[in-house]
PDB file of C-alpha atoms in Angstrom:
ATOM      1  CA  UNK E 781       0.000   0.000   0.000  1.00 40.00           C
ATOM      2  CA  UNK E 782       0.854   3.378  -1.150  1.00 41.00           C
ATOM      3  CA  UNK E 783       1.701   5.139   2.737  1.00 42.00           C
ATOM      4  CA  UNK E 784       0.565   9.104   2.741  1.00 45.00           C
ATOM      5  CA  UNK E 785       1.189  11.504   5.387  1.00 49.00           C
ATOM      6  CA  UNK E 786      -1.692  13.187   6.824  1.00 79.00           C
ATOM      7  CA  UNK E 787      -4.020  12.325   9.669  1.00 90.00           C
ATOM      8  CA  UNK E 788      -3.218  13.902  12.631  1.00 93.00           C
ATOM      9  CA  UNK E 789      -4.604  13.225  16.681  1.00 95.00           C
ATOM     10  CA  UNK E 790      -7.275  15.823  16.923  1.00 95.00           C
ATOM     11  CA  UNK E 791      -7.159  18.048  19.901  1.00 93.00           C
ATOM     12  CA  UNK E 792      -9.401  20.349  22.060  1.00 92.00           C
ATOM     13  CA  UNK E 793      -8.319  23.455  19.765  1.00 92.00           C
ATOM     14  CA  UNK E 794     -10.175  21.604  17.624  1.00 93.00           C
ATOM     15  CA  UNK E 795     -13.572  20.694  18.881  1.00 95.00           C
ATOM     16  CA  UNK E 796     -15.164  23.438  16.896  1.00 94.00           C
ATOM     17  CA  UNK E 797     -14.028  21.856  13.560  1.00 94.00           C
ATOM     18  CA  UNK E 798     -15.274  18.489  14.879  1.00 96.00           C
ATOM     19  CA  UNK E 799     -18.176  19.819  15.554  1.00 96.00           C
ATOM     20  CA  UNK E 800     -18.935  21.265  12.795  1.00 95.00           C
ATOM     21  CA  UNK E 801     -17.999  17.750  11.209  1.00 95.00           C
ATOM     22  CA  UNK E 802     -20.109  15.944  12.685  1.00 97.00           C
ATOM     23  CA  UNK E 803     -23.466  17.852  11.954  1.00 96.00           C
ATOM     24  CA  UNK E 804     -23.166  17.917   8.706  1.00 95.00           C
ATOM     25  CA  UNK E 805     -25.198  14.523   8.792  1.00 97.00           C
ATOM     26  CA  UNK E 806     -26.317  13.751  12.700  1.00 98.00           C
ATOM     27  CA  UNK E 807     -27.450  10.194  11.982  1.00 98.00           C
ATOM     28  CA  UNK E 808     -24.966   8.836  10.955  1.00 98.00           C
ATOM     29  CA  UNK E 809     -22.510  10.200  13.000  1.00 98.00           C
ATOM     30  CA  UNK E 810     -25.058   9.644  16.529  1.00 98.00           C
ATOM     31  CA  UNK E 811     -21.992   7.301  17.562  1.00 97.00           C
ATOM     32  CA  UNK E 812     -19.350   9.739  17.558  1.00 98.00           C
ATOM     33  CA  UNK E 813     -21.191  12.606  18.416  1.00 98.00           C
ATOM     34  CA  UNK E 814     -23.236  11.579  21.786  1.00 98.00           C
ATOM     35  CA  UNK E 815     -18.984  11.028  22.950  1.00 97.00           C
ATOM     36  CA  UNK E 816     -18.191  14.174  21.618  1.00 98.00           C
ATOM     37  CA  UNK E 817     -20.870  15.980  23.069  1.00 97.00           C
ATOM     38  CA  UNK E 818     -20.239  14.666  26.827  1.00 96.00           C
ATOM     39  CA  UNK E 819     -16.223  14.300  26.609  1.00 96.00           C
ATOM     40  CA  UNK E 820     -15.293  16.974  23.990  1.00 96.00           C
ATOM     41  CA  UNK E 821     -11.882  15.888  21.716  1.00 96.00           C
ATOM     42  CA  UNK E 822      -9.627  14.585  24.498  1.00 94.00           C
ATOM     43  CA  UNK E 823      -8.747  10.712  24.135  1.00 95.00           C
ATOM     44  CA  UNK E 824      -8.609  10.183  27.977  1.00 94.00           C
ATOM     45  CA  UNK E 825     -11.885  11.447  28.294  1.00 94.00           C
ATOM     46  CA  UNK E 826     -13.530  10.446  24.941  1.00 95.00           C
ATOM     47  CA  UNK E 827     -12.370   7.058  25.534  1.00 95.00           C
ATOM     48  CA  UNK E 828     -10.691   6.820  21.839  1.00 97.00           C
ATOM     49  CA  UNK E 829      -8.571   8.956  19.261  1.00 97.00           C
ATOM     50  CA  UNK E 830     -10.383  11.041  16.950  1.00 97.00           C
ATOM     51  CA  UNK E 831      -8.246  11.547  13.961  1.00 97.00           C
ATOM     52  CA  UNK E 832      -8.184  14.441  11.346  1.00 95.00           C
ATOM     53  CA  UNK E 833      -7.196  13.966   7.961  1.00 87.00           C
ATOM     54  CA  UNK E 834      -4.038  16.543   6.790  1.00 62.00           C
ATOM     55  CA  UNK E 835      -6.030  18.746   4.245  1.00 57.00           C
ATOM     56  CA  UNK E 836      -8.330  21.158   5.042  1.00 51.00           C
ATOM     57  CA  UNK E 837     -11.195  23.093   3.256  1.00 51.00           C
ATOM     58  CA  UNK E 838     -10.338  26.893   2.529  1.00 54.00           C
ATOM     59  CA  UNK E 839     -12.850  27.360   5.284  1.00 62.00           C
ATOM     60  CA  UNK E 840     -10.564  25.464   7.895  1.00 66.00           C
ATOM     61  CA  UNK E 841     -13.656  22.822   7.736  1.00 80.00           C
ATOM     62  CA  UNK E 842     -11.835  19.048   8.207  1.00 90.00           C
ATOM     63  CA  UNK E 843     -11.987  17.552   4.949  1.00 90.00           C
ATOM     64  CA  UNK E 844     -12.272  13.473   6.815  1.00 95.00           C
ATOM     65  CA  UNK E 845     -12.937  12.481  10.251  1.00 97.00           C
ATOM     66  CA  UNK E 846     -12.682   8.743  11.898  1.00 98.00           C
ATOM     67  CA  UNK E 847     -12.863   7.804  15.479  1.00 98.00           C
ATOM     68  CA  UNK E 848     -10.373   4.797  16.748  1.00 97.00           C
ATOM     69  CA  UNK E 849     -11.344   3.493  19.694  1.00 96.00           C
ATOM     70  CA  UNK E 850     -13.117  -0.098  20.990  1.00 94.00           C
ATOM     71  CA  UNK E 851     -14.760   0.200  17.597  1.00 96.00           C
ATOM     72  CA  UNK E 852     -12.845   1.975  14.491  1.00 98.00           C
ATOM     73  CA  UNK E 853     -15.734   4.665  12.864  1.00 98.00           C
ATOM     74  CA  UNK E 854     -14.679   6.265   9.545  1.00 98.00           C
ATOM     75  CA  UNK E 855     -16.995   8.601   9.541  1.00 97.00           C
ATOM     76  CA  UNK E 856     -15.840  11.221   6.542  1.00 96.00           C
ATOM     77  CA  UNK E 857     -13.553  11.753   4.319  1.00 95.00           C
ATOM     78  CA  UNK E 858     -12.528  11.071   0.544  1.00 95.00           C
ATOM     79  CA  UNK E 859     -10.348   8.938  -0.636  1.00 95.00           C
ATOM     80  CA  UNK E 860      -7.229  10.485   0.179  1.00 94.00           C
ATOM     81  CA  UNK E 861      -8.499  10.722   3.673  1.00 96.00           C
ATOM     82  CA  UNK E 862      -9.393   6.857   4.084  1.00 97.00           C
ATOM     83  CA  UNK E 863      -5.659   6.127   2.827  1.00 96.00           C
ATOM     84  CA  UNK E 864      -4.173   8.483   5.582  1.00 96.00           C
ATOM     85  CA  UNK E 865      -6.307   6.991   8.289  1.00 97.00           C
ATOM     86  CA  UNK E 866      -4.976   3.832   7.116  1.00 97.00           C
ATOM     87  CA  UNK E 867      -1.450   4.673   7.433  1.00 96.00           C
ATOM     88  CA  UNK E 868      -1.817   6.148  10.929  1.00 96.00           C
ATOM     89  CA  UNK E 869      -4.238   2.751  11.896  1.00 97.00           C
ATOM     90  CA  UNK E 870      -1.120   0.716  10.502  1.00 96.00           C
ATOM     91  CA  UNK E 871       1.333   2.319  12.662  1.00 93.00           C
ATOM     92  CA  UNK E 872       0.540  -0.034  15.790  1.00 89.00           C
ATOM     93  CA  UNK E 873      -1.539  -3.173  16.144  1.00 90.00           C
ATOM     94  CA  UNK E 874      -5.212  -3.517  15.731  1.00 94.00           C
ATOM     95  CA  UNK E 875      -7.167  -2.577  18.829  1.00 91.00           C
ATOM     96  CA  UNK E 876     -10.861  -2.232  17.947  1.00 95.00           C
ATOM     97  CA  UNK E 877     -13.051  -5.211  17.299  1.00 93.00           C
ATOM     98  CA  UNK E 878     -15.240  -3.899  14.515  1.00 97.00           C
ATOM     99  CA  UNK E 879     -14.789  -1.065  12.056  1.00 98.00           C
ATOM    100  CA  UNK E 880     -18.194   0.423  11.490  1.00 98.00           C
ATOM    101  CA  UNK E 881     -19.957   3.565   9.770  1.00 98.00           C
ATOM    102  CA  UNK E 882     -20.787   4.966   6.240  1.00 98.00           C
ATOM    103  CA  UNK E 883     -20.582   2.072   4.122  1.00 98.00           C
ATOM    104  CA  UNK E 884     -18.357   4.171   1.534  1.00 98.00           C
ATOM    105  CA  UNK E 885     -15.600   5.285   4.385  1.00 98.00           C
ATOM    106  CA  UNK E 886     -15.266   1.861   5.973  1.00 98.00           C
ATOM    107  CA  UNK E 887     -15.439  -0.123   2.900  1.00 98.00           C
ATOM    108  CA  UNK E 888     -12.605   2.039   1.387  1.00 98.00           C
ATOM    109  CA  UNK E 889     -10.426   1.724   4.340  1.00 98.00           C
ATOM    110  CA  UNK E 890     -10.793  -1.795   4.585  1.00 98.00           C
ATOM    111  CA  UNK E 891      -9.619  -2.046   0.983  1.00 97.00           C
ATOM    112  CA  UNK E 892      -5.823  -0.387   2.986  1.00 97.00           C
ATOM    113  CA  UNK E 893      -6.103  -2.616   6.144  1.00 97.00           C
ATOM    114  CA  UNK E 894      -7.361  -5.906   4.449  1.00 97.00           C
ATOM    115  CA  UNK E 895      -3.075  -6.994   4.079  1.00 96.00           C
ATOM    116  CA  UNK E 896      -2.445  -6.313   7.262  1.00 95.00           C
ATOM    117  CA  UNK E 897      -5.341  -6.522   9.529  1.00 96.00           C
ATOM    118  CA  UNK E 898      -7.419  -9.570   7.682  1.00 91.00           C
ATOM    119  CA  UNK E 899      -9.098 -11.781   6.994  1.00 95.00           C
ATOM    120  CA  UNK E 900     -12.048 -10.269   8.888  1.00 96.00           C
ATOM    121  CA  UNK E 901     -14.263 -12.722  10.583  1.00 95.00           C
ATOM    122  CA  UNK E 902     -17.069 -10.842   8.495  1.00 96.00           C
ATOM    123  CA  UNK E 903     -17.930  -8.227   6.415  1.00 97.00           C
ATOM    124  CA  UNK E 904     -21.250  -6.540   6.505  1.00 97.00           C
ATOM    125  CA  UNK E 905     -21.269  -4.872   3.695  1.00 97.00           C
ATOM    126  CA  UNK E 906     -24.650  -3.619   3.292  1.00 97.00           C
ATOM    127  CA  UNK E 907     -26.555  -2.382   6.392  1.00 98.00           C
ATOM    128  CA  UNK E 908     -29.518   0.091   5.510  1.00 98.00           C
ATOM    129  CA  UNK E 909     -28.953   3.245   7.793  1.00 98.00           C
ATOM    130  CA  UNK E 910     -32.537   4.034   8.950  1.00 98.00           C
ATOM    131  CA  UNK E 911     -34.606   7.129  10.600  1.00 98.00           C
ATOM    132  CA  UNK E 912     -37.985   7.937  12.051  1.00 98.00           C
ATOM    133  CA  UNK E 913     -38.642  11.626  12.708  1.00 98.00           C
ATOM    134  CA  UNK E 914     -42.253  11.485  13.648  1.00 97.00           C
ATOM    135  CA  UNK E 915     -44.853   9.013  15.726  1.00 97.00           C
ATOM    136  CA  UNK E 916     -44.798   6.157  14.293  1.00 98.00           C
ATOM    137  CA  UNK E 917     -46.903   4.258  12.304  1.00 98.00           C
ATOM    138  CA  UNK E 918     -47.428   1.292  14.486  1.00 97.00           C
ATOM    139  CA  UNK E 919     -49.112   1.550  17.824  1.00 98.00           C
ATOM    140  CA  UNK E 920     -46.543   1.135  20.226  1.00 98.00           C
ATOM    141  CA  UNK E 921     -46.478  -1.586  22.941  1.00 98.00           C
ATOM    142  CA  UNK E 922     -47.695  -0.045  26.110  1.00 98.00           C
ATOM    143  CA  UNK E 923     -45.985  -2.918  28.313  1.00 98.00           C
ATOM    144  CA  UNK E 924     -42.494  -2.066  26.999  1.00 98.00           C
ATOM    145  CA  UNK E 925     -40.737  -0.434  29.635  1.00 98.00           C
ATOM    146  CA  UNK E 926     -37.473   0.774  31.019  1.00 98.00           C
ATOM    147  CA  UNK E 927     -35.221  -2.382  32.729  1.00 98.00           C
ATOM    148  CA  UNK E 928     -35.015  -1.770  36.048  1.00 98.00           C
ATOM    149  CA  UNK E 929     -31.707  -2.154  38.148  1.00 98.00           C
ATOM    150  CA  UNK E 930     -32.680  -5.020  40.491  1.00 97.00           C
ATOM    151  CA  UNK E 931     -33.920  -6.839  36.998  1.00 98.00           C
ATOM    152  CA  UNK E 932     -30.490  -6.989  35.534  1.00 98.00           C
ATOM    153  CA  UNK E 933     -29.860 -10.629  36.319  1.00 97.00           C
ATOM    154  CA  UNK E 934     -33.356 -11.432  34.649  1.00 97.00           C
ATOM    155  CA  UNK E 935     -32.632  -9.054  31.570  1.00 98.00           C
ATOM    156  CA  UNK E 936     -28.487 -10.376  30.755  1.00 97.00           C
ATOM    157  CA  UNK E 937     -29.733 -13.593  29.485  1.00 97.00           C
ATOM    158  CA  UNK E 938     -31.645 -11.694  26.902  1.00 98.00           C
ATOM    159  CA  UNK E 939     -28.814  -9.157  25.939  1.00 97.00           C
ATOM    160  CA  UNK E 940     -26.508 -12.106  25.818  1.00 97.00           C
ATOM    161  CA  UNK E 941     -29.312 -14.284  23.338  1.00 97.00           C
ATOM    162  CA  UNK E 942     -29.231 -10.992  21.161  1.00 96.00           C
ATOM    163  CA  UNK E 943     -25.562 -10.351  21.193  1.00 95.00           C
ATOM    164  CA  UNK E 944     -24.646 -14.042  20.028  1.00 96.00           C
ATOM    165  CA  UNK E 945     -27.540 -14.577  17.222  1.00 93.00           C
ATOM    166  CA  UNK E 946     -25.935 -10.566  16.060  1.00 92.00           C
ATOM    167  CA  UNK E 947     -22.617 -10.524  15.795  1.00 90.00           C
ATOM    168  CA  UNK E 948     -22.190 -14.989  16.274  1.00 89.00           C
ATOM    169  CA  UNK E 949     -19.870 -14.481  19.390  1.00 91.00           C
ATOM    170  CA  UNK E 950     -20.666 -15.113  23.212  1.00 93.00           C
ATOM    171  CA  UNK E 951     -20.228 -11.367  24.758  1.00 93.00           C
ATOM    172  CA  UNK E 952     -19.027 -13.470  27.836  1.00 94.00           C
ATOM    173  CA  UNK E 953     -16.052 -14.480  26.379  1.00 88.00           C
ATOM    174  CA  UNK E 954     -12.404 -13.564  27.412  1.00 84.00           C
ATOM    175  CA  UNK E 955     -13.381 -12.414  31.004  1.00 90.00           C
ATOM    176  CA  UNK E 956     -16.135 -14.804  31.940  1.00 88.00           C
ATOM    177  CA  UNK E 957     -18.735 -11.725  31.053  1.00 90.00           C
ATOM    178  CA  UNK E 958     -17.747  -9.118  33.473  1.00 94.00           C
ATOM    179  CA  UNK E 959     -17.312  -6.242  30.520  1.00 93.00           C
ATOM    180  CA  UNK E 960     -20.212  -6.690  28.985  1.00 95.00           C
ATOM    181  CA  UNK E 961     -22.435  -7.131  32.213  1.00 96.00           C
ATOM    182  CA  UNK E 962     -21.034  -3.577  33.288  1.00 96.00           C
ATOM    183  CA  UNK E 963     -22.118  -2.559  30.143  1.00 95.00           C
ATOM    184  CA  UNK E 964     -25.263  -3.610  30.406  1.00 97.00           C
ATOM    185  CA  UNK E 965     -25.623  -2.440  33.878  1.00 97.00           C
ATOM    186  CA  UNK E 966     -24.204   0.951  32.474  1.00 97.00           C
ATOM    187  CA  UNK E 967     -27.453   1.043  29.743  1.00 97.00           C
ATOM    188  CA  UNK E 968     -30.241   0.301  32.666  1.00 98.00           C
ATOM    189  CA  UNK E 969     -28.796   2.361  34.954  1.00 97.00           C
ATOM    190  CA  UNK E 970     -29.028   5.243  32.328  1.00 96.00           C
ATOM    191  CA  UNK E 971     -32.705   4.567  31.739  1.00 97.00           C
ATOM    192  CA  UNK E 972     -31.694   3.042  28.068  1.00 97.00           C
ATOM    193  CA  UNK E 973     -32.866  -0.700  28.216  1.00 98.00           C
ATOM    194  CA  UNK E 974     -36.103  -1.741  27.493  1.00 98.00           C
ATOM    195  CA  UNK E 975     -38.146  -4.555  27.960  1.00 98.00           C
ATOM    196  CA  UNK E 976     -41.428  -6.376  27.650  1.00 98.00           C
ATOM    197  CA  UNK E 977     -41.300  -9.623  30.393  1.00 98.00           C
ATOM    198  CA  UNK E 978     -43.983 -11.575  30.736  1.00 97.00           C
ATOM    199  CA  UNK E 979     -44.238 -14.295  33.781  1.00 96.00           C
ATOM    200  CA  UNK E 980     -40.497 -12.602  34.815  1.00 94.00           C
ATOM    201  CA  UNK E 981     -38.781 -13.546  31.539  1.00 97.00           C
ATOM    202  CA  UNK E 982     -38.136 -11.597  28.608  1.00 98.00           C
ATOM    203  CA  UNK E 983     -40.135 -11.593  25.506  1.00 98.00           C
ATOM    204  CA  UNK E 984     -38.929  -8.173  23.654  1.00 98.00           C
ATOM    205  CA  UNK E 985     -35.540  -5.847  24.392  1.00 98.00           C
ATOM    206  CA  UNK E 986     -33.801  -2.962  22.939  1.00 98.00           C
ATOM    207  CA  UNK E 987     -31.441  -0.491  24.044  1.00 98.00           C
ATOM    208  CA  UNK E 988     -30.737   3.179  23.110  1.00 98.00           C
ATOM    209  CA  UNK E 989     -27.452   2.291  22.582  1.00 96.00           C
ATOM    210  CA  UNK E 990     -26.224   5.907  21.307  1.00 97.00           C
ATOM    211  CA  UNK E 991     -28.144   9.418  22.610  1.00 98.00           C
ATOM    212  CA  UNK E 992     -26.696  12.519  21.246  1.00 98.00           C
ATOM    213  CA  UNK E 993     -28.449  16.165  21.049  1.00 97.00           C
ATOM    214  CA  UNK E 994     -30.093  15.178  18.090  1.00 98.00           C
ATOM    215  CA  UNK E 995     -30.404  11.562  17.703  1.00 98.00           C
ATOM    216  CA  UNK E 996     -31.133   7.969  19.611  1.00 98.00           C
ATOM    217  CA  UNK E 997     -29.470   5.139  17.819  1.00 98.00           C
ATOM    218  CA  UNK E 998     -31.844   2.112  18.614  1.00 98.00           C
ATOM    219  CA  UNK E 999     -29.560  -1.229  18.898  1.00 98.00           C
ATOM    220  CA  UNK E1000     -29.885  -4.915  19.878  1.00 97.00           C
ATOM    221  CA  UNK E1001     -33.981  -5.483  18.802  1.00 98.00           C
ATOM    222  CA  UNK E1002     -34.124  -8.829  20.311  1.00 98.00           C
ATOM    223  CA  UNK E1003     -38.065 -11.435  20.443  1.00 98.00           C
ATOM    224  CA  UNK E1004     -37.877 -14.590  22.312  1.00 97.00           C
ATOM    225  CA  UNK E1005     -37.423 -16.982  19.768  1.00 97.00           C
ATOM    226  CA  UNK E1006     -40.980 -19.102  21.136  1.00 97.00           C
ATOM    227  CA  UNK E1007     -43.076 -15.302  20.142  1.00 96.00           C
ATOM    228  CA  UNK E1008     -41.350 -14.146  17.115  1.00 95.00           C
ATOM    229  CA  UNK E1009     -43.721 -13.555  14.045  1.00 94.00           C
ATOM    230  CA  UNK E1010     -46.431 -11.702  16.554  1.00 96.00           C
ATOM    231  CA  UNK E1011     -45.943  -8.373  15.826  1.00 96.00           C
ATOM    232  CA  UNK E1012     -43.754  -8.222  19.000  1.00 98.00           C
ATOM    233  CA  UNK E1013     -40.535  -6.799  17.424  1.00 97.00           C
ATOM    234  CA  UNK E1014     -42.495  -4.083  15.996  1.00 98.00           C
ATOM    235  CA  UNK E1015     -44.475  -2.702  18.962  1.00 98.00           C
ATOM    236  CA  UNK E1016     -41.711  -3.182  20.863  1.00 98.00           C
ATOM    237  CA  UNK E1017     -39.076  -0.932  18.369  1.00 98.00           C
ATOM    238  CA  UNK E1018     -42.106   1.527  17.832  1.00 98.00           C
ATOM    239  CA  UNK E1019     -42.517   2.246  21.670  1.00 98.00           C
ATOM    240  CA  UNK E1020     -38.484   2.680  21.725  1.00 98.00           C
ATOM    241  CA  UNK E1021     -38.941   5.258  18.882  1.00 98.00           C
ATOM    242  CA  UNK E1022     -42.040   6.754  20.449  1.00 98.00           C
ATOM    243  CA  UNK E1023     -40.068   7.635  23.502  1.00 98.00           C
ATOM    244  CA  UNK E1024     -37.121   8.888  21.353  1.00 98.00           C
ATOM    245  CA  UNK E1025     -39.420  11.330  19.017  1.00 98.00           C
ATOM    246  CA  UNK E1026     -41.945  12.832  21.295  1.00 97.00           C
ATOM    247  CA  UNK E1027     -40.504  12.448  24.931  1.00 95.00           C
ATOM    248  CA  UNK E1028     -36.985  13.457  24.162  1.00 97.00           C
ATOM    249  CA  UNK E1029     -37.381  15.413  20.840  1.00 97.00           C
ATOM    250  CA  UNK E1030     -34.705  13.056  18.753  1.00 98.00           C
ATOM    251  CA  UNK E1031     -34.660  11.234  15.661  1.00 98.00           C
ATOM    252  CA  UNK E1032     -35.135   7.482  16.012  1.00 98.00           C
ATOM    253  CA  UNK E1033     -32.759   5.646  13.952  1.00 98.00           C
ATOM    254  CA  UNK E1034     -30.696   2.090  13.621  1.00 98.00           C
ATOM    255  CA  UNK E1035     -29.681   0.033  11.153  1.00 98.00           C
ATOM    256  CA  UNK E1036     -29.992  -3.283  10.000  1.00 97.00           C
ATOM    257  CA  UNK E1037     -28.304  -5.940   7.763  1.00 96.00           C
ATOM    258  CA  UNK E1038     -29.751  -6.344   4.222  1.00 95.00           C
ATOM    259  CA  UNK E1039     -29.963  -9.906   4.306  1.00 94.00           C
ATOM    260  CA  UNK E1040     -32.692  -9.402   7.558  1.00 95.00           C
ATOM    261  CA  UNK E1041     -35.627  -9.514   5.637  1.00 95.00           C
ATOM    262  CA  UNK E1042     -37.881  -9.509   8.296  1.00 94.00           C
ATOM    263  CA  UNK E1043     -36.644  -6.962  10.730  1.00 96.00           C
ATOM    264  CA  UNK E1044     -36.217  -4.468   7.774  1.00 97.00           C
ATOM    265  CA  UNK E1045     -39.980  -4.945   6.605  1.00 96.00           C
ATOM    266  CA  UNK E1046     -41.212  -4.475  10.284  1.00 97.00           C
ATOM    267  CA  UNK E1047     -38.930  -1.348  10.519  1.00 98.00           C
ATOM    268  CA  UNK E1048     -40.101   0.048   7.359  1.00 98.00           C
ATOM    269  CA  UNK E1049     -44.176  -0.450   8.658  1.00 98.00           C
ATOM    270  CA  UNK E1050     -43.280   1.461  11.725  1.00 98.00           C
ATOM    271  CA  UNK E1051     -42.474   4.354   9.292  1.00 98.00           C
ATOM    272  CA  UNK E1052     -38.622   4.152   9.522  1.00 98.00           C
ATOM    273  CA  UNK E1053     -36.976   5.581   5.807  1.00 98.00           C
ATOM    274  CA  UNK E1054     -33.386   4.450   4.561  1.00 98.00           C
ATOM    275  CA  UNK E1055     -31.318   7.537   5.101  1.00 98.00           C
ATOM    276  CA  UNK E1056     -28.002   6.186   4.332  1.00 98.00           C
ATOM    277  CA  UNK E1057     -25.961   2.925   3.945  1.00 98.00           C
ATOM    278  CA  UNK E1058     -23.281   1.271   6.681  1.00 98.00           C
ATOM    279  CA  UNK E1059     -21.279  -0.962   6.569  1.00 98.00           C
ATOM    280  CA  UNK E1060     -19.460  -3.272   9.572  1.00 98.00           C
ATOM    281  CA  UNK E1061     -16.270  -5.255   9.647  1.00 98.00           C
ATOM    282  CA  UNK E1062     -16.300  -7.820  12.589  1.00 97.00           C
ATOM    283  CA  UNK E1063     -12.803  -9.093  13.878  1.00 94.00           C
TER     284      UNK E1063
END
């Protein structure tokens, strides 16, 4: 691979820039931005790098923007700027577990890491970015509520179910769970797990799994295998949005691999439009 100079740590004297970045399209970017927005530019605090690419618009504007931290989010840039965020990723060993975002960014920078990073475990390449800026369409399930804390042990089997059937690993893997049951603790505790249980077990869940100013990134839509194909999913994801639109003023969105014929149509009858196209590369 050709190497180019060029993307440089961002900074605090910066955050303005980045900013002004990431607005340019808020749903896509919900990921980096609800970070931003709490930790401002600082690694330490935004628990990851974000990365600038060398050229910049007459306007100062940053001409490509990714995030590398658990997760490696390409979030802008032309070509140019995917190849210089490749050469900086290259400099040290792979640290994130996925590389996620616009479809065209991480697509094009997988094309530089492929060599050295691969093979992937999978690539997603097609994963319909979706939004819902109004009520939706489908009545929403009144019985899906926030998880409490003292239901956390009766909610992880659930988030676990999800997380293997998604992404085809066990989440308790490597230290016998205890990362991802903090995270999980972290998303109830924060009022951003949802459930429907029925007879103390769980039926429906979803999470908000990303809340910036603007946007609430719905993640980890997850029916009991015994209910699935009663309209559960749909209620359930429309009561999520419900909350997101008209209690906290947001855009709904998520997204969803292609190939999931069935949870795009429900998404799509609770009014949810394609908006954009990620992709995911799973390590």
């Amino acid at each position: 691979m050709l190497r180019v100079a060029g993307a440089r740590l961002l900074d605090d004297r910066d955050y303005p820039a980045v900013r002004a970045a990431l607005g340019v399209n808020p749903v896509a970017n919900c990921m980096v931005s609800a970070r931003v927005e709490i930790a401002g530019v600082d690694p330490w605090r935004l628990g990851g790098e974000l990365w600038g690419s060398d050229g910049r618009e007459a306007n100062g504007a940053l001409d490509g923007l990714c995030f590398a931290g658990p997760n490696m989010v390409p979030l802008s840039g032309g070509h140019a700027a995917i190849r210089s965020f490749a050469d900086r990723a290259l400099r040290r060993s792979r640290r994130c577990s996925s590389v996620v975002g616009p479809s065209e960014q991480v697509l094009g920078l997988w094309d530089e890491l492929a060599v050295d990073w691969g093979p992937a475990r999978e690539v997603r390449a097609e994963q319909p970015l979706m939004a819902l800026e109004r009520q939706p369409d489908v009545l929403p399930d009144r019985l899906v509520r926030p998880v409490r804390p003292d239901e956390l042990e009766r909610y992880l089997p659930a988030a676990v179910a999800m997380f293997t059937e998604e992404v085809g690993v066990d989440p308790r893997a490597g230290d016998g769970g205890a990362g991802y049951r903090a995270r999980v603790a972290e998303l109830i505790a924060g009022g951003r797990a949802f459930a429907r249980f029925e007879d103390g077990e769980v039926v429906f869940k979803a999470e908000i799994g990303a809340l910036s100013q603007h946007v609430g990134q719905i993640q980890g839509v997850w029916v009991h295998p015994d209910r699935r194909g009663e309209g559960l999913g749909a209620a359930g994801t429309a009561a999520i949005a419900s909350r997101l639109v008209k209690g906290m003023g947001r855009v709904a969105s998520l997204y969803v691999n292609s190939f999931n014929t069935p949870a795009l149509a429900s998404y799509r009858k609770i009014g949810f439009r394609q908006v954009g196209s990620f992709a995911t590369v799973l390590f």
